[in-house]
Short mmCIF file of C-alpha atoms and ligand atoms in Angstrom, two decimals:
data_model
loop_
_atom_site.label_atom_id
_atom_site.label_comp_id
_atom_site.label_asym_id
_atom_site.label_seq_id
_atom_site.Cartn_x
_atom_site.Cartn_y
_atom_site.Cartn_z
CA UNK O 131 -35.10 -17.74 -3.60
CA UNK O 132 -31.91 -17.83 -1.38
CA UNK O 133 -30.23 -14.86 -2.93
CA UNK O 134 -26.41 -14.62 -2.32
CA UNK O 135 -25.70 -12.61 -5.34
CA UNK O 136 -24.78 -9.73 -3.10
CA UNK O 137 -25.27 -8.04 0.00
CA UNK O 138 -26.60 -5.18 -1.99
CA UNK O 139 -29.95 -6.99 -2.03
CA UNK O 140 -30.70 -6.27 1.55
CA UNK O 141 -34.13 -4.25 2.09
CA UNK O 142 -34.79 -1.78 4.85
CA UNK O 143 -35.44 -2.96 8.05
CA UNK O 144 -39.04 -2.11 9.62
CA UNK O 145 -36.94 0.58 12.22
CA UNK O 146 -35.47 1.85 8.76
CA UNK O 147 -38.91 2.57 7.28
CA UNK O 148 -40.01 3.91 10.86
CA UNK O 149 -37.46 6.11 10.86
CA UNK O 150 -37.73 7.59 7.42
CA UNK O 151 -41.61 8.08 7.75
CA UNK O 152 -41.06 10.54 10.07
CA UNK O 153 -37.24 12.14 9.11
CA UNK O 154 -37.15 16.03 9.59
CA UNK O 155 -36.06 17.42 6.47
CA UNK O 156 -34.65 20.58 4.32
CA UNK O 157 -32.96 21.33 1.26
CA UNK O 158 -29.93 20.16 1.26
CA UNK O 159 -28.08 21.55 -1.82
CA UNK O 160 -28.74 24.53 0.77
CA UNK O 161 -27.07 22.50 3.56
CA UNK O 162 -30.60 22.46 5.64
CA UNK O 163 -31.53 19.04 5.95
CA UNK O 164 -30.84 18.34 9.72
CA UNK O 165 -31.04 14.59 9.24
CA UNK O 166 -28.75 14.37 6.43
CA UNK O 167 -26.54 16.66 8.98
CA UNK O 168 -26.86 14.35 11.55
CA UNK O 169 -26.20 11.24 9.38
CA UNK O 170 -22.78 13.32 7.93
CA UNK O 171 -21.12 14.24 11.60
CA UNK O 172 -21.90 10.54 12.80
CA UNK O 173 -19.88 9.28 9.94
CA UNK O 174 -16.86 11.57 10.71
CA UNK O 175 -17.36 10.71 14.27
CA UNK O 176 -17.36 7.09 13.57
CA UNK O 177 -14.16 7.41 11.23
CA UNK O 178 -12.42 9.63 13.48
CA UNK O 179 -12.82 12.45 10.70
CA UNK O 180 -13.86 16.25 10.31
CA UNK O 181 -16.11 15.75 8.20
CA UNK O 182 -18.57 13.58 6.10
CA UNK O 183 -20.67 13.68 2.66
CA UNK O 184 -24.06 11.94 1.77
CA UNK O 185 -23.93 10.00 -1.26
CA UNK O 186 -26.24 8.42 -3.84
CA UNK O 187 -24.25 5.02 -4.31
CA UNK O 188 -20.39 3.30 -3.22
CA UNK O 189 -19.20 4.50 -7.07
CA UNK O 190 -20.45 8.02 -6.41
CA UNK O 191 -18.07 8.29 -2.88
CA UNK O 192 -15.41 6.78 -4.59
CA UNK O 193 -15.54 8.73 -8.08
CA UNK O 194 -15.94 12.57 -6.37
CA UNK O 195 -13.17 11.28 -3.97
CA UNK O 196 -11.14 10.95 -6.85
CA UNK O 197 -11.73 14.15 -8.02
CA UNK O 198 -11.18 15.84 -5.58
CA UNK O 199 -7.78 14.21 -4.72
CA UNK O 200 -6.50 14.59 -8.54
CA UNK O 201 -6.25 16.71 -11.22
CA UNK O 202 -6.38 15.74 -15.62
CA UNK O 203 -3.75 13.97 -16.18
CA UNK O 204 -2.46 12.49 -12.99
CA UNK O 205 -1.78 8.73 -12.46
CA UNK O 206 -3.61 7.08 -9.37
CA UNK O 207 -1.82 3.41 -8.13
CA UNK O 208 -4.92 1.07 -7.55
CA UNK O 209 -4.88 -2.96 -7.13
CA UNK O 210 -5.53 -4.34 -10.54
CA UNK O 211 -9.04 -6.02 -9.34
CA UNK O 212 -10.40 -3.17 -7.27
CA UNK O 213 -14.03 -1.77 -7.62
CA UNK O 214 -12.76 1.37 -8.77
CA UNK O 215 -10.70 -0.30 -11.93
CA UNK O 216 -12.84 -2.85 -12.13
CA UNK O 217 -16.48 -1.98 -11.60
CA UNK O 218 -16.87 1.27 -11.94
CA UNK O 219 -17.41 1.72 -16.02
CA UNK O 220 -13.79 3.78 -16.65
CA UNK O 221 -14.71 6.60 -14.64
CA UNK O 222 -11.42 7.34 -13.24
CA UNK O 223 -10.77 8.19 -17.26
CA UNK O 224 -14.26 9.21 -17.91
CA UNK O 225 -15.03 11.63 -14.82
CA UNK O 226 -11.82 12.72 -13.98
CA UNK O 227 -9.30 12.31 -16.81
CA UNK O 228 -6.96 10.50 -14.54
CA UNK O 229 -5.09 6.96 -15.85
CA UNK O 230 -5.28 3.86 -13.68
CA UNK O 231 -1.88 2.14 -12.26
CA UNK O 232 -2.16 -1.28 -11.51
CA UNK O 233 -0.87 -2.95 -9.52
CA UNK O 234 -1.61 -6.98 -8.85
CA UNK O 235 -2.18 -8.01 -5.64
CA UNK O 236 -2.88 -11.44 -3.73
CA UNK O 237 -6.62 -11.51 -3.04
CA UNK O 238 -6.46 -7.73 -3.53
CA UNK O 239 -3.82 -6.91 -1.37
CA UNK O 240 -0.98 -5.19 -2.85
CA UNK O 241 2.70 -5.71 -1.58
CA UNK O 242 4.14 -2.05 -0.76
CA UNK O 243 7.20 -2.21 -2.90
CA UNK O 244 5.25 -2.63 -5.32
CA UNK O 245 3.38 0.05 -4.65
CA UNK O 246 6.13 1.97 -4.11
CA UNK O 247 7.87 1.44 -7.13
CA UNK O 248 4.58 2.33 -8.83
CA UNK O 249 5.16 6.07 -7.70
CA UNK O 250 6.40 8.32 -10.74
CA UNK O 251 8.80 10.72 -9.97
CA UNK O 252 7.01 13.59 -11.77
CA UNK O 253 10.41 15.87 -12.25
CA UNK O 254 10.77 13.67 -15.54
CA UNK O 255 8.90 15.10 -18.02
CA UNK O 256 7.59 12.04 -19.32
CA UNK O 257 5.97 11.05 -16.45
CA UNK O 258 2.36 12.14 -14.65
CA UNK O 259 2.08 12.84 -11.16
CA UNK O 260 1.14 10.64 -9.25
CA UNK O 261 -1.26 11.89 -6.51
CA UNK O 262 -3.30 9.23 -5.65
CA UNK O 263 -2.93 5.64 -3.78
CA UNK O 264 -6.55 3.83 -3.54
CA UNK O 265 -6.86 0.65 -1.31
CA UNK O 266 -9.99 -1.39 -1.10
CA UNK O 267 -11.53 -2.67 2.28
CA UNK O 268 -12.36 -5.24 2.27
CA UNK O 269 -11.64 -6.62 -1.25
CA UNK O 270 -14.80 -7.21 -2.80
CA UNK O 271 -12.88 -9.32 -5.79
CA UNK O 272 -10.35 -11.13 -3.04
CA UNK O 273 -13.29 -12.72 -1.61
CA UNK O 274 -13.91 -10.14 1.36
CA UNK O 275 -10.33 -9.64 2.27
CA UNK O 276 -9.43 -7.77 5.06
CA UNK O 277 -6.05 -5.82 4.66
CA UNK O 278 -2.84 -6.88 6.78
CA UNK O 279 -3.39 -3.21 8.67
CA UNK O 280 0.77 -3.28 9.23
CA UNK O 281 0.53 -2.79 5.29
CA UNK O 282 -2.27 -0.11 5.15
CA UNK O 283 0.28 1.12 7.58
CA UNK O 284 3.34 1.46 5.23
CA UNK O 285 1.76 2.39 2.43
CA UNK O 286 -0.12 5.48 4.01
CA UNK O 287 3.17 6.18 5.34
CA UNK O 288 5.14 5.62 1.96
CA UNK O 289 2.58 7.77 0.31
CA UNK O 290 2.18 10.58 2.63
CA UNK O 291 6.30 11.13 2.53
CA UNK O 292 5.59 11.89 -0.69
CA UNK O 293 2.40 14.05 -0.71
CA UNK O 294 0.50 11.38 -2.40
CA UNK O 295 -2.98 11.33 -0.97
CA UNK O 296 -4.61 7.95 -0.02
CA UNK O 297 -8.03 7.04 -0.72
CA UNK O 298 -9.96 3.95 1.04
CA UNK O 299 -12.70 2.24 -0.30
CA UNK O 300 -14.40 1.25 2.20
CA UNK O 301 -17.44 0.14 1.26
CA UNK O 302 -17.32 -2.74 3.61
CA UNK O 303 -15.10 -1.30 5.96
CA UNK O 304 -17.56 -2.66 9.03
CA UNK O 305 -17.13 -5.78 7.89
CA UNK O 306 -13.43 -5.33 7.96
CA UNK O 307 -13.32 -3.63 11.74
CA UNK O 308 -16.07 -6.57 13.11
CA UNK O 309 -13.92 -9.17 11.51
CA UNK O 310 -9.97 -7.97 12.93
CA UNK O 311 -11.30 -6.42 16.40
CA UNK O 312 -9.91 -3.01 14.20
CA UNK O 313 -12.21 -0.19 15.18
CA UNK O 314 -13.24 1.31 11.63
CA UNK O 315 -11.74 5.12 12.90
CA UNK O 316 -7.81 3.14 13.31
CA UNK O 317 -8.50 1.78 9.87
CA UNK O 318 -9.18 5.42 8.67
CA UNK O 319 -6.35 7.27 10.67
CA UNK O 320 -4.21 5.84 7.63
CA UNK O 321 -6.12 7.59 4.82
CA UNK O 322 -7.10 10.42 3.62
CA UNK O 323 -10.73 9.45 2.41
CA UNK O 324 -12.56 6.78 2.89
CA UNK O 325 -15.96 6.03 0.99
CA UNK O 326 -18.32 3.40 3.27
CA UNK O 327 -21.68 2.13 2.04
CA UNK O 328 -24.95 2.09 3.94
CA UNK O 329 -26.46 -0.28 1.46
CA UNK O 330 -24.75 -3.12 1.61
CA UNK O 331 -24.60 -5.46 4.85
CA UNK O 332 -26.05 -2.23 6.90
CA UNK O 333 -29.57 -2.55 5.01
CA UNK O 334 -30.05 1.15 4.30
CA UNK O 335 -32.02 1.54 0.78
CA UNK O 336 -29.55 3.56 -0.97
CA UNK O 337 -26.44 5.67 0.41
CA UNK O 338 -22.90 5.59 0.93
CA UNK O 339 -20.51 8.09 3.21
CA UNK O 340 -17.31 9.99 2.07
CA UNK O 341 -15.19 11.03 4.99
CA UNK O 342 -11.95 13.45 5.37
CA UNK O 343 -10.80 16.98 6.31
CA UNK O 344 -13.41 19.54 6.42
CA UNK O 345 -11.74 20.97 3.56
CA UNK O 346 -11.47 17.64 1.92
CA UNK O 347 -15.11 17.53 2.26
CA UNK O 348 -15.91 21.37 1.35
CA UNK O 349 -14.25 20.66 -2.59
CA UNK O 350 -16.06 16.83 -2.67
CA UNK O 351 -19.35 18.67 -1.75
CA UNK O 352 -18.86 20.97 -5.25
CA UNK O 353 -17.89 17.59 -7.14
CA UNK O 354 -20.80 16.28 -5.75
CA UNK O 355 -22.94 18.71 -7.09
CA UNK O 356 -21.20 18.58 -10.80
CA UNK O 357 -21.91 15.28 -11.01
CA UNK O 358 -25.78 15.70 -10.15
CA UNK O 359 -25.26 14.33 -6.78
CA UNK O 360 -26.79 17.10 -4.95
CA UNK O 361 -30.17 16.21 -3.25
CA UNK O 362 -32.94 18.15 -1.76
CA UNK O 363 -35.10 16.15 1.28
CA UNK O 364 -32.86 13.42 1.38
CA UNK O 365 -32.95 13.06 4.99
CA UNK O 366 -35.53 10.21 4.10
CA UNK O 367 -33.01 8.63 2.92
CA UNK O 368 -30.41 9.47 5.98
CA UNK O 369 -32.76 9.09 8.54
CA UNK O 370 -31.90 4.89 7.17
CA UNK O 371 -28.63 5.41 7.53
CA UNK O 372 -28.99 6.74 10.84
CA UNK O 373 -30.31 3.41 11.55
CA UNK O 374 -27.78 1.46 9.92
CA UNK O 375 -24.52 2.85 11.48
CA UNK O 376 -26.77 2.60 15.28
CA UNK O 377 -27.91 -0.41 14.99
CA UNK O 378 -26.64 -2.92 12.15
CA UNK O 379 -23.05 -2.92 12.79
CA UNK O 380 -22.42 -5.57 15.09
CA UNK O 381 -24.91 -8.28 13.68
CA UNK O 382 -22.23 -8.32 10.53
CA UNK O 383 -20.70 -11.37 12.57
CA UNK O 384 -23.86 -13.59 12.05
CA UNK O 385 -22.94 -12.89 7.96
CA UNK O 386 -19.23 -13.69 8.48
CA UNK O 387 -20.45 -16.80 10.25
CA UNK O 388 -22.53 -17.85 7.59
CA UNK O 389 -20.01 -17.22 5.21
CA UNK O 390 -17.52 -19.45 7.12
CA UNK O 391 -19.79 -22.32 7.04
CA UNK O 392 -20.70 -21.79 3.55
CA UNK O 393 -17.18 -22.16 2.66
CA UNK O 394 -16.64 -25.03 5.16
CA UNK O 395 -19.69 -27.18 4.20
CA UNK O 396 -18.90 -26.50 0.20
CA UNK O 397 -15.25 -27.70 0.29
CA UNK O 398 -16.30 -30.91 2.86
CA UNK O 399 -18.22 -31.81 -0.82
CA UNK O 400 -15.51 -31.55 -2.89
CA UNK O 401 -16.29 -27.63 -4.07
CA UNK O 402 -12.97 -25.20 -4.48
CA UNK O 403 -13.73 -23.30 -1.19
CA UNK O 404 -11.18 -22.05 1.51
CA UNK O 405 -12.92 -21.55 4.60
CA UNK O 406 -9.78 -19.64 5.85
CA UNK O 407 -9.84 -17.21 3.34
CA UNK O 408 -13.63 -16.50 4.42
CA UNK O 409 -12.65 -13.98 6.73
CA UNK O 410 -15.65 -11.86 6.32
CA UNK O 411 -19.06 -12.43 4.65
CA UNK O 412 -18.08 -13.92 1.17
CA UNK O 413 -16.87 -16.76 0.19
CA UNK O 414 -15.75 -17.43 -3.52
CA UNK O 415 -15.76 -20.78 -4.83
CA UNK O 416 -14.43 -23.08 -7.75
CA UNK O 417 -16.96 -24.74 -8.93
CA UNK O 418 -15.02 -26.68 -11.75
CA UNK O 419 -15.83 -30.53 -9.52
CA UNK O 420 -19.04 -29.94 -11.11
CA UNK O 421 -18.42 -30.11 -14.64
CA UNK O 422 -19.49 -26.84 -15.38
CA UNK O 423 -18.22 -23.09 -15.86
CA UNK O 424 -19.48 -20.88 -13.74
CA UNK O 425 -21.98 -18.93 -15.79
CA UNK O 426 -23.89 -22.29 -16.69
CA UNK O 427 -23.82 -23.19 -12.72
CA UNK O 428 -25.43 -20.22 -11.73
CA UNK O 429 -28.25 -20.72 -14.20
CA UNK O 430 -28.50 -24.39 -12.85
CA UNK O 431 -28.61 -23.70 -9.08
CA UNK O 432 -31.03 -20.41 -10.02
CA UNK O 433 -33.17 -23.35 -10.89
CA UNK O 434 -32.76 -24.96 -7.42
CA UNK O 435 -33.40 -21.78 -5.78
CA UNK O 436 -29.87 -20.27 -5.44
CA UNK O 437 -29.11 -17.41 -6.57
CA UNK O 438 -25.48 -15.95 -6.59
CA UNK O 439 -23.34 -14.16 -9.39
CA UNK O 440 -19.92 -15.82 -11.54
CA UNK O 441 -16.75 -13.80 -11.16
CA UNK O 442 -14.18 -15.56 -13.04
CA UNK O 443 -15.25 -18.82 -15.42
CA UNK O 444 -14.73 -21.06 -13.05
CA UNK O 445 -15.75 -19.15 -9.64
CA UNK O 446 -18.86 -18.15 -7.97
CA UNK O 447 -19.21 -15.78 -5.57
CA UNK O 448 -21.62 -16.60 -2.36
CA UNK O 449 -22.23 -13.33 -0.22
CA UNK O 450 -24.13 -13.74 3.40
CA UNK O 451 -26.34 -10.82 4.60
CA UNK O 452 -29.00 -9.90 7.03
CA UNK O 453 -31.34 -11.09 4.80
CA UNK O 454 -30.40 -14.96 4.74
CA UNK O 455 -30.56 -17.37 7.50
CA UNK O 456 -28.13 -20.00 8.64
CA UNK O 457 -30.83 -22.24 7.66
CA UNK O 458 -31.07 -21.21 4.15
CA UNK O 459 -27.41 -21.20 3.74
CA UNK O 460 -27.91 -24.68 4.31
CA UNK O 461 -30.32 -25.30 2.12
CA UNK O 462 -27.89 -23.51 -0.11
CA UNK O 463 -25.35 -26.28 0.77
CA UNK O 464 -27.58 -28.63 -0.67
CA UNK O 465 -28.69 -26.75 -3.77
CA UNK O 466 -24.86 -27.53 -4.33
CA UNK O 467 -24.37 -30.76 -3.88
CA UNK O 468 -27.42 -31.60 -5.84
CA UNK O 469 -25.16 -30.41 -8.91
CA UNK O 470 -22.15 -32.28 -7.91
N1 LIG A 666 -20.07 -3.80 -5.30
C1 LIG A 666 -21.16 -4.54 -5.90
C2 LIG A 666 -21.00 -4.62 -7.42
O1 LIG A 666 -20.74 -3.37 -7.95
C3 LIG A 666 -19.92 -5.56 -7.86
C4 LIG A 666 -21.24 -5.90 -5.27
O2 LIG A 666 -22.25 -6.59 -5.49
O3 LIG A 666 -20.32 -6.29 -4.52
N2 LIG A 666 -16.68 -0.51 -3.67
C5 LIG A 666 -16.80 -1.83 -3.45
C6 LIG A 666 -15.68 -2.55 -2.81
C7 LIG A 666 -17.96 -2.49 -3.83
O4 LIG A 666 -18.04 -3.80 -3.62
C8 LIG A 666 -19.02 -1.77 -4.43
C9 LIG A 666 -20.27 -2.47 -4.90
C10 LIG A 666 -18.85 -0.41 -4.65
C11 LIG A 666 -17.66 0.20 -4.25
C12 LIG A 666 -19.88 0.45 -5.33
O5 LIG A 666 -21.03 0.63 -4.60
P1 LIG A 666 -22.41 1.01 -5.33
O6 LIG A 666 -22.94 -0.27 -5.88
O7 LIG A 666 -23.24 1.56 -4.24
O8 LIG A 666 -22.11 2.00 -6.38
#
């Protein structure tokens, strides 16, 4: 199977497993696992941060950065598509009592007037405070869209005039620096947080990164922990990461390439595909030329040996990885075509 569902279905690399075979470890709810140490302070150093936190998954990172930026009650602005509205099974309510402002954006990105007119002024007493502005990077439901970084830009400074934290999921944020020629520790100078995963287009098994201030870090690490997240010899599992942030960075622009030509080849046959707006390693297309909704297309090109997931009824969304070939996204090409 050619399986674009996500790049989530990447497996280890062999210098992954090497690597974890023989990964010194400790306890680290006791802050002794020297890999899991070593995985942590090349994060911040990558981000340009103090500090950095080992986490189980992307919604982990994202939900104890949430917590730890808000309190019951508060309001946190988010794009109305994002992962953390979206995806992430109403934890912002669940896990942290806090109430979701949207706010639509094109492809994900959200105008800053309209974020700023999304702040509450929290001396009526109506309102809740607002203490929280969460961008994602790239959008995972804009089809891998990178942010304009002049509007990260505003809205980190908009926010921070006002004490308003900003949070950044970044749980493609490689794909976003290899695809603008932004370094990934420029595109965190503008917030706060930022949550990056390890298990998507880097390969690593399982883990994602939370960045900030030491002291940032120092109240996530206790969220952490109250959510379960606090692991013992997980330096197995860092000792992947290791390898992901050394070594599987800069390959991201084979994916983006594949992406492109994915999006290229599919509207050439008549498919709803921008190539332009495959600016990373996704590329989201209408499938309505074929007759069909999207649900019933991905069950008919699983049968040609496709695989990839629906996102609205009448998109599908292709994602490239380390794990498919140029060759098989052409052979994916004509998986589609065969349906046309
Ligand atoms: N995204 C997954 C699914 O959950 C949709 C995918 O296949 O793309 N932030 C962003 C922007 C994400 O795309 C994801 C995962 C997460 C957070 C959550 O990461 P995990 O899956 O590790 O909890």
């Amino acid at each position: 199977m050619i399986d674009l569902r996500s790049d989530t279905v990447t497996k280890p690399t062999q210098a992954m497993r090497d690597a974890m075979a023989v990964a010194e470890v400790g306890d680290d709810v006791y802050g002794e696992d020297p890999t899991v140490i070593r995985l942590q302070e090349l994060a911040a150093k990558m981000l340009g941060k103090e500090a950095g936190l080992f986490v189980v998954s992307g919604t982990m990172g994202n939900q104890v950065a949430i917590m730890t930026h808000t309190q019951r009650g508060d309001e946190l602005i988010t794009e109305a598509e994002s992962h953390i509205f979206y995806y992430e099974v109403g934890d912002i309510a669940a896990l942290s009592g806090v109430q979701a402002r949207q706010v639509p954006g094109k492809r994900g990105i959200m105008d800053p007037d309209d974020v700023n007119h999304a702040i509450r002024d929290s001396s009526n007493i109506h309102f809740p405070r607002t203490s929280l502005i969460a961008l994602e990077n790239t959008h995972n439901r804009g089809g891998g869209k990178v942010w304009p970084i002049e509007y990260v830009r505003e809205i980190a400074g908009i926010a921070h005039e006002r004490g308003i934290a900003v949070h950044m999921d970044g749980a493609r944020i490689f794909n976003a620096s290899v695809a603008s020629g932004i370094a990934p520790d420029v595109w965190a100078s503008y917030a706060d947080s930022v949550m990056f995963c390890l298990s998507k287009g880097l390969c690593a098994p399982v883990g994602s990164m939370l960045v900030g201030s030491r002291d940032f870090i120092d109240r996530a690490r206790k969220n952490r922990k109250r959510l379960g997240g606090g692991l013992r010899q997980a330096g197995i599992l860092a000792a992947a990461g290791i390898v992901a942030l050394e070594t599987m960075v800069d390959r991201l622009a084979e994916d983006h390439a594949n992406a492109k030509l994915l999006a290229d080849e599919l509207a050439r046959l008549g498919y709803g595909s921008d190539p332009a707006e495959a600016e990373t390693n996704m590329a989201m297309v209408d499938v309505s030329v074929s007759g069909k909704d999207a649900l019933s297309f991905v069950q008919l090109v699983k049968e040609k040996g496709v695989l990839c997931n629906a996102v609205t009824p009448t998109t599908v969304r292709l994602v490239t990885h380390h794990d498919v070939t140029t060759q098989q996204c052409r052979e994916a090409v004509q998986a589609f075509k065969s349906l046309l």
